[in-house]
PDB file of N, CA, C and O in Angstrom:
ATOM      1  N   UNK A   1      30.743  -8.287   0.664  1.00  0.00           N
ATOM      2  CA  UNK A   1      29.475  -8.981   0.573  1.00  0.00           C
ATOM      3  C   UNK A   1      28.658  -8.670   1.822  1.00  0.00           C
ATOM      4  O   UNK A   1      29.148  -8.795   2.945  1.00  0.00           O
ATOM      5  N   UNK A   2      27.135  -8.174   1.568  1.00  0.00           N
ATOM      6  CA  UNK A   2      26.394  -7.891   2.797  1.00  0.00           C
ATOM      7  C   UNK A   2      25.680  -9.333   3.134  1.00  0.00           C
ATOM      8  O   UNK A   2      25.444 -10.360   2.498  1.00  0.00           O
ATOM      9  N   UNK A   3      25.414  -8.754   4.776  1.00  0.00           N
ATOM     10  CA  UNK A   3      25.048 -10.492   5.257  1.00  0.00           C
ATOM     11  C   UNK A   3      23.819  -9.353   5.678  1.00  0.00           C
ATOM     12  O   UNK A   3      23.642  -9.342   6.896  1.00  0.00           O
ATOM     13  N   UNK A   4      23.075  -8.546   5.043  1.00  0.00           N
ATOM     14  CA  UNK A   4      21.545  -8.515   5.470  1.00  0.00           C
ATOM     15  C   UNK A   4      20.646  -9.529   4.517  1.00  0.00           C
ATOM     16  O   UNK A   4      21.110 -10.114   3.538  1.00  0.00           O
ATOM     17  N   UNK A   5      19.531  -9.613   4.891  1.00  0.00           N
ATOM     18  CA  UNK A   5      18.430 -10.322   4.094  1.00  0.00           C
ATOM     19  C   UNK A   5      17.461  -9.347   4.618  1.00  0.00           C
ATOM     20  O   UNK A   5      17.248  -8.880   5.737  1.00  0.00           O
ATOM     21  N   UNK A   6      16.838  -9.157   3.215  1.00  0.00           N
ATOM     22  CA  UNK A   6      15.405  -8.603   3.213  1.00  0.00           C
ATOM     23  C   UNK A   6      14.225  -9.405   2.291  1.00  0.00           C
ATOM     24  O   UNK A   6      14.043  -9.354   1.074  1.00  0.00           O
ATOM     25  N   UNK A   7      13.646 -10.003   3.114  1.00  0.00           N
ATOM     26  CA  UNK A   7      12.440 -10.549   2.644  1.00  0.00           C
ATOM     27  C   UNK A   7      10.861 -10.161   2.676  1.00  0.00           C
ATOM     28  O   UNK A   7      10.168 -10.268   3.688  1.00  0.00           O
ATOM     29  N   UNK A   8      10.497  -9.794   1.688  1.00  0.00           N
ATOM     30  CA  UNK A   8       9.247  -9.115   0.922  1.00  0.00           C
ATOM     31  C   UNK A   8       8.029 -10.527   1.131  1.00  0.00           C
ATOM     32  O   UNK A   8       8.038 -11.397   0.261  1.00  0.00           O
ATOM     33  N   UNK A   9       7.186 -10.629   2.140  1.00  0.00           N
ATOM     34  CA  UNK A   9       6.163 -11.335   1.220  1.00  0.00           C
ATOM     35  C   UNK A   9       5.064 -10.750   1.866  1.00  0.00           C
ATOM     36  O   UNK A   9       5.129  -9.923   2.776  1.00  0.00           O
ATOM     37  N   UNK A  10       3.607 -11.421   1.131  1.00  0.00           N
ATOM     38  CA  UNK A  10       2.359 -11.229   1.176  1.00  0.00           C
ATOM     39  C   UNK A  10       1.661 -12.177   1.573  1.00  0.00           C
ATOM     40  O   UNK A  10       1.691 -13.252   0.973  1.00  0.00           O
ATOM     41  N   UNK A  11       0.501 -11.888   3.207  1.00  0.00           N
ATOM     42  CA  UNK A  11       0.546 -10.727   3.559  1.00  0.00           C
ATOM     43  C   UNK A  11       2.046  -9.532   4.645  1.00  0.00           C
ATOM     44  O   UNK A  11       2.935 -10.099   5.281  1.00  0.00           O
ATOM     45  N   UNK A  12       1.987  -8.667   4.606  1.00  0.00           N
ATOM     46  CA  UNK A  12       2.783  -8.397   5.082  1.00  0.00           C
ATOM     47  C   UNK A  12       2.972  -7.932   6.556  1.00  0.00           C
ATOM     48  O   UNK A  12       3.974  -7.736   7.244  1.00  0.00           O
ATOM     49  N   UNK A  13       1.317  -7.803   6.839  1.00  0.00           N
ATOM     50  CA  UNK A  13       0.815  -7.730   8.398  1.00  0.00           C
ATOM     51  C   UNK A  13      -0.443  -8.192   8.828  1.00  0.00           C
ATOM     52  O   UNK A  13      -1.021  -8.914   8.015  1.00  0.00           O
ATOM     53  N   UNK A  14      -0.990  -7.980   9.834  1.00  0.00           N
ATOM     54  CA  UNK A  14      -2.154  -8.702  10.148  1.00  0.00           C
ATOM     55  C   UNK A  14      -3.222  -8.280   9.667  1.00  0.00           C
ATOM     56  O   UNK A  14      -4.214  -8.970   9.900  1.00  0.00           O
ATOM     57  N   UNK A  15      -3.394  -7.079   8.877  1.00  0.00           N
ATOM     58  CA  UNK A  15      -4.454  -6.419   8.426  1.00  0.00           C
ATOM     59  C   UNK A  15      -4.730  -7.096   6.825  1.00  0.00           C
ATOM     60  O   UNK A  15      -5.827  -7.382   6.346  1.00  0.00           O
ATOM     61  N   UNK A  16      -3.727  -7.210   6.344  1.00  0.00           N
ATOM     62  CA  UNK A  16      -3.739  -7.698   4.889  1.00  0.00           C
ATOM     63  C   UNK A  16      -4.161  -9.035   4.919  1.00  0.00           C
ATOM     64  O   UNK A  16      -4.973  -9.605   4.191  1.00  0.00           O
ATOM     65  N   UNK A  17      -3.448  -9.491   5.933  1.00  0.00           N
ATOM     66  CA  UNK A  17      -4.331 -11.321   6.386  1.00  0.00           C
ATOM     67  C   UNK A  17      -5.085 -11.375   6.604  1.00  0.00           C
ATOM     68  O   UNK A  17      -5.661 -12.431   6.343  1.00  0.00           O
ATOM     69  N   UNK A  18      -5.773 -10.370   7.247  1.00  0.00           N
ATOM     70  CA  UNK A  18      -7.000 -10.979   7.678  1.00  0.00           C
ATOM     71  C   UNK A  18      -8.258  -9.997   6.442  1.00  0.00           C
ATOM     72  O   UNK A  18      -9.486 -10.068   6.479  1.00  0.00           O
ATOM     73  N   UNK A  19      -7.463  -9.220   5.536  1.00  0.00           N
ATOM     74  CA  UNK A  19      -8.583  -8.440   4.986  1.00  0.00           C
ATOM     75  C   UNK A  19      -8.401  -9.534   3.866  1.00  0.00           C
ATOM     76  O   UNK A  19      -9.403  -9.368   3.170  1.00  0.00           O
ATOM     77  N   UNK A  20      -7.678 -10.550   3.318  1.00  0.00           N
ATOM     78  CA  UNK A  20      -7.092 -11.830   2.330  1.00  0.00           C
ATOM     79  C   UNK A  20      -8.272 -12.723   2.907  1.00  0.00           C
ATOM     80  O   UNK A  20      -9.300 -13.089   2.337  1.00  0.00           O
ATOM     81  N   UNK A  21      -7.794 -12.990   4.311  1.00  0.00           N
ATOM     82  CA  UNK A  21      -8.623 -14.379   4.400  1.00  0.00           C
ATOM     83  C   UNK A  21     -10.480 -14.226   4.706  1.00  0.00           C
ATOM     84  O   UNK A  21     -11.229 -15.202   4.692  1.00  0.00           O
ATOM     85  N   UNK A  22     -10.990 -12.622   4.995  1.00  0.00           N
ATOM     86  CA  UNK A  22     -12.028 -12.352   4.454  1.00  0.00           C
ATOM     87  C   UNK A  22     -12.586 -12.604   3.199  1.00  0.00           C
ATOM     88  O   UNK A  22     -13.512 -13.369   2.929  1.00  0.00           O
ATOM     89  N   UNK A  23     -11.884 -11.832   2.404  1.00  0.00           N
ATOM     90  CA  UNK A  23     -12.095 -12.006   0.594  1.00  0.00           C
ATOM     91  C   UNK A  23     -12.191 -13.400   0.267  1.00  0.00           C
ATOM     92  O   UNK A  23     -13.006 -13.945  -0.477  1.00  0.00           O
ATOM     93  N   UNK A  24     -10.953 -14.060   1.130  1.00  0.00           N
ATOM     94  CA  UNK A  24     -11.490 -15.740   0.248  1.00  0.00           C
ATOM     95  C   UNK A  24     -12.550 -16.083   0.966  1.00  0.00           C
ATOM     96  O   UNK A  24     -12.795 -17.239   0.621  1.00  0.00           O
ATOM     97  N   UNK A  25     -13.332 -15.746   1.777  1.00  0.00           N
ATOM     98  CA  UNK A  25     -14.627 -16.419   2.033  1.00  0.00           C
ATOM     99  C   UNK A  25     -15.949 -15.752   1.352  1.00  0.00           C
ATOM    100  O   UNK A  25     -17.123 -15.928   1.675  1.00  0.00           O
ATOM    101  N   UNK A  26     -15.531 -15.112   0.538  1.00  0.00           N
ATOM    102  CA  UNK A  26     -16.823 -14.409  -0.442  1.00  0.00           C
ATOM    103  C   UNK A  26     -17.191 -14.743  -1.995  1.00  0.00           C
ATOM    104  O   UNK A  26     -16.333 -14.500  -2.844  1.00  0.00           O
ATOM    105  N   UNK A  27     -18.041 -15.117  -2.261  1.00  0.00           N
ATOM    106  CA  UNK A  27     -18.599 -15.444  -3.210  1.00  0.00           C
ATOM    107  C   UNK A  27     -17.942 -14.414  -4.268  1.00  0.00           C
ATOM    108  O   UNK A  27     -18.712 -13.550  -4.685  1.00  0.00           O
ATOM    109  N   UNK A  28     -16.515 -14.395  -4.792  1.00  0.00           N
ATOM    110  CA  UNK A  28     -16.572 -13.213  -6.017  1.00  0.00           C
ATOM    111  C   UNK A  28     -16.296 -14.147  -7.595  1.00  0.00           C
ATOM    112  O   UNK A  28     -15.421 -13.970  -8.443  1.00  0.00           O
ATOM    113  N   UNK A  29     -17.221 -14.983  -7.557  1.00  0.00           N
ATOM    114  CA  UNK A  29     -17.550 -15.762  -8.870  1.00  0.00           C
ATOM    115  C   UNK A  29     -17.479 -14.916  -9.957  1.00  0.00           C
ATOM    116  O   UNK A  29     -16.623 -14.995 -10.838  1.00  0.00           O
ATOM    117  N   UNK A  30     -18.410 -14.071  -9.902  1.00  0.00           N
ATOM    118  CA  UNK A  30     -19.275 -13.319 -10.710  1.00  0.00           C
ATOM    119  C   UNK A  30     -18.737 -11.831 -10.762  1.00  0.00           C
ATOM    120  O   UNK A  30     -19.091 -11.016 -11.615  1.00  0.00           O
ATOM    121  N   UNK A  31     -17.679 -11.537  -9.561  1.00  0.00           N
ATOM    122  CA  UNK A  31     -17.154 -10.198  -9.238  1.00  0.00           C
ATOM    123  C   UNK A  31     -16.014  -9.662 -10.658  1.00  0.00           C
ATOM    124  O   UNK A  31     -15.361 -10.506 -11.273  1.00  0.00           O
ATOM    125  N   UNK A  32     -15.948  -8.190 -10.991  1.00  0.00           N
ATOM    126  CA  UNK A  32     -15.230  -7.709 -12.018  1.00  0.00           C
ATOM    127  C   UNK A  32     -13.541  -7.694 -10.924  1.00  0.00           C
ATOM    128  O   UNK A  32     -13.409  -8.056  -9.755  1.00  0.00           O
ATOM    129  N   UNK A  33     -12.638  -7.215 -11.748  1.00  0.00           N
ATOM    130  CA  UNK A  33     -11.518  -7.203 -10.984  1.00  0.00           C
ATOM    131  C   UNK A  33     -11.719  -5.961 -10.148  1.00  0.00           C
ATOM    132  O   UNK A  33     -11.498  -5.889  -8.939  1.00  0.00           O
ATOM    133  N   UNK A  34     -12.149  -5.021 -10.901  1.00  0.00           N
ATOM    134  CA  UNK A  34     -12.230  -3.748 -10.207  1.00  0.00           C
ATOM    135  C   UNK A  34     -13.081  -4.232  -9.090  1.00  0.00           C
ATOM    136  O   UNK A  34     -12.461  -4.236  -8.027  1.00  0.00           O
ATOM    137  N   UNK A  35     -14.150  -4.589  -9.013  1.00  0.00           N
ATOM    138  CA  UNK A  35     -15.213  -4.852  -8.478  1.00  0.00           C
ATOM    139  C   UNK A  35     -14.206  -5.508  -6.906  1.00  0.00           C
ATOM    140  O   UNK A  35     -14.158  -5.084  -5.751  1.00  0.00           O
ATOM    141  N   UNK A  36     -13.647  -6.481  -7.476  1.00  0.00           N
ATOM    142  CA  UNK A  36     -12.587  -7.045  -5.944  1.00  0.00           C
ATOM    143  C   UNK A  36     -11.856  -6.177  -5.675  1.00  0.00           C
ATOM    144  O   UNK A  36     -12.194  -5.725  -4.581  1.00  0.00           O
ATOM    145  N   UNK A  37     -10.695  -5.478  -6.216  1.00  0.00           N
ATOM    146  CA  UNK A  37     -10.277  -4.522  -5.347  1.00  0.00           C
ATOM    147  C   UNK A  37     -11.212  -3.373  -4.821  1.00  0.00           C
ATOM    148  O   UNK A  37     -10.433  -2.505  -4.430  1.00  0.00           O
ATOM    149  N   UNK A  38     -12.296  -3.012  -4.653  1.00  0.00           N
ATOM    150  CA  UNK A  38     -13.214  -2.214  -4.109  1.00  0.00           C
ATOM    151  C   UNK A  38     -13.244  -2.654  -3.235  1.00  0.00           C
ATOM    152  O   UNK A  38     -12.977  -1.965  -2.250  1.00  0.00           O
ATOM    153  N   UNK A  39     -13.610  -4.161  -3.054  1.00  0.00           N
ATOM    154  CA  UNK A  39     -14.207  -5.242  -2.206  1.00  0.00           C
ATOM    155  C   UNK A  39     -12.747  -4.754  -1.201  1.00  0.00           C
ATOM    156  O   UNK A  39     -12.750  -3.926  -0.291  1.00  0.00           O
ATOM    157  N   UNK A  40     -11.731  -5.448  -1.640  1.00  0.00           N
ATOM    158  CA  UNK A  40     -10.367  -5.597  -0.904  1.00  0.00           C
ATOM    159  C   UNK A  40     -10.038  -4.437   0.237  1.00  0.00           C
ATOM    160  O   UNK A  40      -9.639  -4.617   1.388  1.00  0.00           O
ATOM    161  N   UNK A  41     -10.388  -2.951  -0.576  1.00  0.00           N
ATOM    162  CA  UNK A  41     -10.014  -1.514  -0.126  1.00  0.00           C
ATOM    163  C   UNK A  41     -11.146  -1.322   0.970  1.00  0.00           C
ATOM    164  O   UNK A  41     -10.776  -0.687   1.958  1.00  0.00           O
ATOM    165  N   UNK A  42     -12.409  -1.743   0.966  1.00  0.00           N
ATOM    166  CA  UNK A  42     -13.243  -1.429   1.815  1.00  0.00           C
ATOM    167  C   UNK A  42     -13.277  -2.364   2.899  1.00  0.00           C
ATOM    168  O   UNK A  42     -13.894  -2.004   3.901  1.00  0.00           O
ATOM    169  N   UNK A  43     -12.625  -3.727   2.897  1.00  0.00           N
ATOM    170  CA  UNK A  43     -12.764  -4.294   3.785  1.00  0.00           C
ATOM    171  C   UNK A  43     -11.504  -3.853   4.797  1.00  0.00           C
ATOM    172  O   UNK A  43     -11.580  -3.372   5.927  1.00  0.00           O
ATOM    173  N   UNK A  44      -9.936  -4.287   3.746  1.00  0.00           N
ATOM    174  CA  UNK A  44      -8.745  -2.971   4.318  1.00  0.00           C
ATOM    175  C   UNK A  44      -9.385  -2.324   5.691  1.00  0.00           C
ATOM    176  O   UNK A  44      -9.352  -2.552   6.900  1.00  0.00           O
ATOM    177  N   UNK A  45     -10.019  -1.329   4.736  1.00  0.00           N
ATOM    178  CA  UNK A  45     -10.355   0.292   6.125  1.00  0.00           C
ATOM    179  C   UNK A  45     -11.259  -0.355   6.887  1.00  0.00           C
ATOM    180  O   UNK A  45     -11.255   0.064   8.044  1.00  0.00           O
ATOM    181  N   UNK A  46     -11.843  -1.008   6.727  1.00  0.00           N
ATOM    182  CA  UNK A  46     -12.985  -1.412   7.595  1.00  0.00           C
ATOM    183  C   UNK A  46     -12.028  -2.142   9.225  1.00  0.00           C
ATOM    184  O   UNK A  46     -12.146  -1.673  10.357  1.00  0.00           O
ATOM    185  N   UNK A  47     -11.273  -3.178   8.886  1.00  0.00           N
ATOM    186  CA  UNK A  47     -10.371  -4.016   9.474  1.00  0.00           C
ATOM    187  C   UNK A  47      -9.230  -3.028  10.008  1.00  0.00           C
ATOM    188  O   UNK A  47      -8.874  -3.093  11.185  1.00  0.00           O
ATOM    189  N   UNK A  48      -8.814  -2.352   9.349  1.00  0.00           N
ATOM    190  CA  UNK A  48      -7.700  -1.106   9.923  1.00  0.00           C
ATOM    191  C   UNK A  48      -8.538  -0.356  10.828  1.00  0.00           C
ATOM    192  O   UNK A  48      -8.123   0.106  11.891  1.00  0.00           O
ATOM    193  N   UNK A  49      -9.403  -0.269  10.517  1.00  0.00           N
ATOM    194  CA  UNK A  49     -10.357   1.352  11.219  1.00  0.00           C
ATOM    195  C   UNK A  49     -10.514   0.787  12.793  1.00  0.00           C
ATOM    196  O   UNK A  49     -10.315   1.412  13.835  1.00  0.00           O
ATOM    197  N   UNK A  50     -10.905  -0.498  12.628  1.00  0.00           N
ATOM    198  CA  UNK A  50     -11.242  -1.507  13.626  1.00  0.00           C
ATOM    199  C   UNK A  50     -10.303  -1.845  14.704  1.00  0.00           C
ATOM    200  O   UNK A  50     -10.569  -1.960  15.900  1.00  0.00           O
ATOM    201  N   UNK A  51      -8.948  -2.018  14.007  1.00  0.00           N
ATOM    202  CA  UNK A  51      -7.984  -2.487  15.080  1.00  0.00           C
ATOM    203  C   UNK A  51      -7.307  -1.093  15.797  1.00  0.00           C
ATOM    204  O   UNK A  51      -6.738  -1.072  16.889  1.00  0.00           O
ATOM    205  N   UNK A  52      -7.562   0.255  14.733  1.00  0.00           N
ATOM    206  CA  UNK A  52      -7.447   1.711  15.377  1.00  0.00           C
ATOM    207  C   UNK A  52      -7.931   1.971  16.742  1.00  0.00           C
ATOM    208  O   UNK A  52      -7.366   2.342  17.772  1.00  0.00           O
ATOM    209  N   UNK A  53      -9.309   1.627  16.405  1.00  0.00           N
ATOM    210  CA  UNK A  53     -10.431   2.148  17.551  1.00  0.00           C
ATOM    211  C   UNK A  53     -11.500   0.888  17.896  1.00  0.00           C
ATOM    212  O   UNK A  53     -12.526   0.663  17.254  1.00  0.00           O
ATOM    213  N   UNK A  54     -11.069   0.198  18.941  1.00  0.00           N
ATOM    214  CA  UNK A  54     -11.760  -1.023  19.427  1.00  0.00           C
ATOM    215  C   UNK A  54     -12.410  -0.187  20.048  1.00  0.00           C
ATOM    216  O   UNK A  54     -12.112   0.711  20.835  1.00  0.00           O
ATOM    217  N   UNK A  55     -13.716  -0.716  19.446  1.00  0.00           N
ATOM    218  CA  UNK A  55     -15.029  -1.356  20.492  1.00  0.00           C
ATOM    219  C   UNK A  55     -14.670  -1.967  21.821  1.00  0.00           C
ATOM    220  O   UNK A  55     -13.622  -2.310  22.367  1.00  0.00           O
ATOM    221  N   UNK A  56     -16.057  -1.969  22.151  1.00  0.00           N
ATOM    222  CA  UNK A  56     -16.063  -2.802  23.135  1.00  0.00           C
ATOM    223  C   UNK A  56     -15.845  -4.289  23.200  1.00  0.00           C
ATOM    224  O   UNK A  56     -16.538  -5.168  22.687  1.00  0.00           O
ATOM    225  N   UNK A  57     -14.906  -4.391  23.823  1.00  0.00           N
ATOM    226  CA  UNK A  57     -14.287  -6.144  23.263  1.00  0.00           C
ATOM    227  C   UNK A  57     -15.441  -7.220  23.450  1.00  0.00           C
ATOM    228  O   UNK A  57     -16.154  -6.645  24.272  1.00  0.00           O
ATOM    229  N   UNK A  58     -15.720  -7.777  23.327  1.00  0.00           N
ATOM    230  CA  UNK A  58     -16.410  -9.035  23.434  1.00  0.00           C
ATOM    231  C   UNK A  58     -16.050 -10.016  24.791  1.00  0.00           C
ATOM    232  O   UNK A  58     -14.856 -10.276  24.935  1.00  0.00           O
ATOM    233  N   UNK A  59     -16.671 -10.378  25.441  1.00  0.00           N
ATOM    234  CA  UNK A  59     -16.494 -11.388  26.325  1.00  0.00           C
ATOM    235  C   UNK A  59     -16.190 -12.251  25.556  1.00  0.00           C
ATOM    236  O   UNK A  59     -16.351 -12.500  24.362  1.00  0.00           O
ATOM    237  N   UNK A  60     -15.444 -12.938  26.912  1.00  0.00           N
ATOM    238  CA  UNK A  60     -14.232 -14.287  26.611  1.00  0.00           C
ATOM    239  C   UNK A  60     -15.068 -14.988  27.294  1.00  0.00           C
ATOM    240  O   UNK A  60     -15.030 -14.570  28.451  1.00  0.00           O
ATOM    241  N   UNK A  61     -16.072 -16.142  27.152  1.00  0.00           N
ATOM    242  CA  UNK A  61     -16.839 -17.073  28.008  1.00  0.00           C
ATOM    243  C   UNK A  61     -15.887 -18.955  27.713  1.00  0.00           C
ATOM    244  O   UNK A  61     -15.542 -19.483  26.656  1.00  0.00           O
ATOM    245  N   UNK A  62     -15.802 -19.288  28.683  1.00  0.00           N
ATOM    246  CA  UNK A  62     -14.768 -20.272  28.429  1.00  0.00           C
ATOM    247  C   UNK A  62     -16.077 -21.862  28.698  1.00  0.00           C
ATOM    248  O   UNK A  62     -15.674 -23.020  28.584  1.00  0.00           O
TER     249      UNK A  62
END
């Protein structure tokens, strides 16, 4: 008997969380399914592309 565990869930990294908790703040009432995964895939790269190649960070003003 193996004593590994492999556990699968969603999201599975910080990119999918945060490209998830984007999507739920958008109006896709009216959106086709296709229409959301477009939405999903472009925000994805957008958010991946982002954490690739930072900008210039933002000030931290306390």
């Amino acid at each position: 008997m193996s004593d590994n565990v492999s556990l699968s869930t969603f999201p599975s990294n910080k990119i999918s969380a945060l490209t998830m908790l984007y999507l739920q703040n958008q109006d896709l009432s009216n959106a086709t399914p296709e229409e959301i995964v477009d939405k999903y895939n472009e925000a994805y790269l957008k958010i991946r592309t982002r954490f690739s190649n930072p900008t210039q960070k933002s000030e931290i003003r306390y």
